[in-house]
Amino acid sequence: DYVDFSYNINKKGFKAFEQAPQLPISVIAENSVKINLTENSELITRTEAVPNEWMKINDYGIGMFIQNDNVMAIKAFKRVSELEPSRVDGYRNVARVLIREGKLDEAYKWLEKSLALKKDDPQTLWVLGLAKQKEGEYEDAIVAYSKVIKAFPEDRKVLNNLGRVHFLLENYEEAIDYFNRVLDIDPEDLMSHYHLMQIYAELDEEQKMAKHESAYQYYRKDDNAKALSRQFRANHLKSNYAAQSVRIYQLRKGLSNK
């Protein structure tokens, strides 16, 4: 697994251990499904409505969105909007997928439906801010993000995006404030260090620029990490398959991990 992989390539970092540490596993939740069969082993078809079916489909859509399967994600979210047309979740999440695909005009139509149901919903305003930022409408993005941050004052993504749009508008003092707020929450935040490095370079404040450049170089991803992982993945087919953005696990045998 990943712990073994990390241990084998970086034993110096695990010098306190004689072998790869075994991380504890805690059971957070358990579930089971009972399948009712007839005497002929035929599946009994259930006709009654499934409680909270929209939530299960929405969670599935989120999973597809996270692994970059936009096609399946948008199908799931549209189904949510059909099952629960009075909820904002389906409309908002469809818009989020469309923004990723660059279909902003279509995304705004779905956002309108969401905002019509719940005008000041901070999660919908977050997605609206993403759309405005991607479109280059930075002032409108600031308006949307500013409403979101009132509901979630320590949300790093919103703070970072506020810093980013102020940076693009050359409102450096405002950008510095937002990025420093992020670093108060997470001193290792890469995006904040990178933008502060850029801002202080523009302001000719070399000492502050050097401070954030040093932090950025320290916390950024190792350039050699991909090369090391490629070598490992070439020798472990299952791990390589699991690392793909979109993967489908077939109910069959034959995929070796050698």
GROMACS .gro file of N, CA, C and O in nm, residues 20 22 24 40 59 82 90 109-111 117 126 132 149 152 161-162 174-175 199 222 255:
model
   88
   20ALA      N    1   0.784  -0.055   0.785
   20ALA     CA    2   0.673   0.035   0.754
   20ALA      C    3   0.569   0.030   0.865
   20ALA      O    4   0.523  -0.078   0.903
   22GLN      N    5   0.227   0.032   1.070
   22GLN     CA    6   0.091  -0.011   1.040
   22GLN      C    7  -0.006   0.089   1.101
   22GLN      O    8  -0.015   0.100   1.223
   24PRO      N    9  -0.342   0.257   1.232
   24PRO     CA   10  -0.466   0.201   1.289
   24PRO      C   11  -0.585   0.227   1.198
   24PRO      O   12  -0.592   0.328   1.129
   40ASN      N   13  -3.718  -1.941  -0.675
   40ASN     CA   14  -3.644  -1.963  -0.801
   40ASN      C   15  -3.520  -1.874  -0.812
   40ASN      O   16  -3.464  -1.857  -0.919
   59ASP      N   17  -2.471   1.190  -0.381
   59ASP     CA   18  -2.339   1.146  -0.333
   59ASP      C   19  -2.262   1.074  -0.443
   59ASP      O   20  -2.140   1.091  -0.457
   82GLU      N   21  -3.455   1.616  -1.086
   82GLU     CA   22  -3.585   1.559  -1.123
   82GLU      C   23  -3.656   1.500  -1.001
   82GLU      O   24  -3.777   1.515  -0.985
   90GLY      N   25  -2.940   1.967  -0.683
   90GLY     CA   26  -2.924   1.917  -0.820
   90GLY      C   27  -2.887   2.027  -0.917
   90GLY      O   28  -2.791   2.013  -0.995
  109LYS      N   29  -2.780   2.922  -1.640
  109LYS     CA   30  -2.922   2.884  -1.643
  109LYS      C   31  -2.956   2.795  -1.524
  109LYS      O   32  -3.062   2.810  -1.461
  110TRP      N   33  -2.868   2.701  -1.493
  110TRP     CA   34  -2.891   2.613  -1.378
  110TRP      C   35  -2.875   2.688  -1.247
  110TRP      O   36  -2.948   2.661  -1.150
  111LEU      N   37  -2.783   2.783  -1.243
  111LEU     CA   38  -2.764   2.863  -1.122
  111LEU      C   39  -2.886   2.951  -1.096
  111LEU      O   40  -2.923   2.975  -0.981
  117LEU      N   41  -3.477   2.937  -0.597
  117LEU     CA   42  -3.529   2.862  -0.482
  117LEU      C   43  -3.473   2.914  -0.350
  117LEU      O   44  -3.543   2.915  -0.248
  126TRP      N   45  -2.111   3.036  -0.395
  126TRP     CA   46  -1.972   2.992  -0.419
  126TRP      C   47  -1.956   2.947  -0.564
  126TRP      O   48  -1.859   2.985  -0.632
  132LYS      N   49  -1.817   3.340  -1.236
  132LYS     CA   50  -1.778   3.478  -1.263
  132LYS      C   51  -1.626   3.492  -1.273
  132LYS      O   52  -1.574   3.565  -1.359
  149ILE      N   53  -1.814   3.418   0.238
  149ILE     CA   54  -1.719   3.422   0.349
  149ILE      C   55  -1.786   3.467   0.478
  149ILE      O   56  -1.738   3.438   0.589
  152PHE      N   57  -1.906   3.133   0.596
  152PHE     CA   58  -1.794   3.042   0.626
  152PHE      C   59  -1.665   3.124   0.636
  152PHE      O   60  -1.583   3.124   0.543
  161ASN      N   61  -0.961   3.230  -0.314
  161ASN     CA   62  -1.018   3.285  -0.438
  161ASN      C   63  -1.039   3.436  -0.428
  161ASN      O   64  -1.021   3.508  -0.527
  162LEU      N   65  -1.077   3.484  -0.309
  162LEU     CA   66  -1.088   3.629  -0.291
  162LEU      C   67  -0.951   3.694  -0.308
  162LEU      O   68  -0.938   3.800  -0.371
  174GLU      N   69  -0.564   4.428  -0.039
  174GLU     CA   70  -0.675   4.337  -0.009
  174GLU      C   71  -0.632   4.192  -0.029
  174GLU      O   72  -0.666   4.104   0.051
  175ALA      N   73  -0.557   4.168  -0.137
  175ALA     CA   74  -0.511   4.032  -0.164
  175ALA      C   75  -0.421   3.982  -0.052
  175ALA      O   76  -0.434   3.868  -0.006
  199ILE      N   77   0.318   3.906  -0.526
  199ILE     CA   78   0.277   4.042  -0.488
  199ILE      C   79   0.396   4.122  -0.436
  199ILE      O   80   0.419   4.236  -0.477
  222ASP      N   81   0.730   1.764  -0.486
  222ASP     CA   82   0.863   1.723  -0.533
  222ASP      C   83   0.857   1.694  -0.683
  222ASP      O   84   0.773   1.617  -0.729
  255LEU      N   85  -0.685  -0.950  -1.315
  255LEU     CA   86  -0.599  -0.834  -1.309
  255LEU      C   87  -0.494  -0.858  -1.201
  255LEU      O   88  -0.522  -0.857  -1.083
   0.00000   0.00000   0.00000
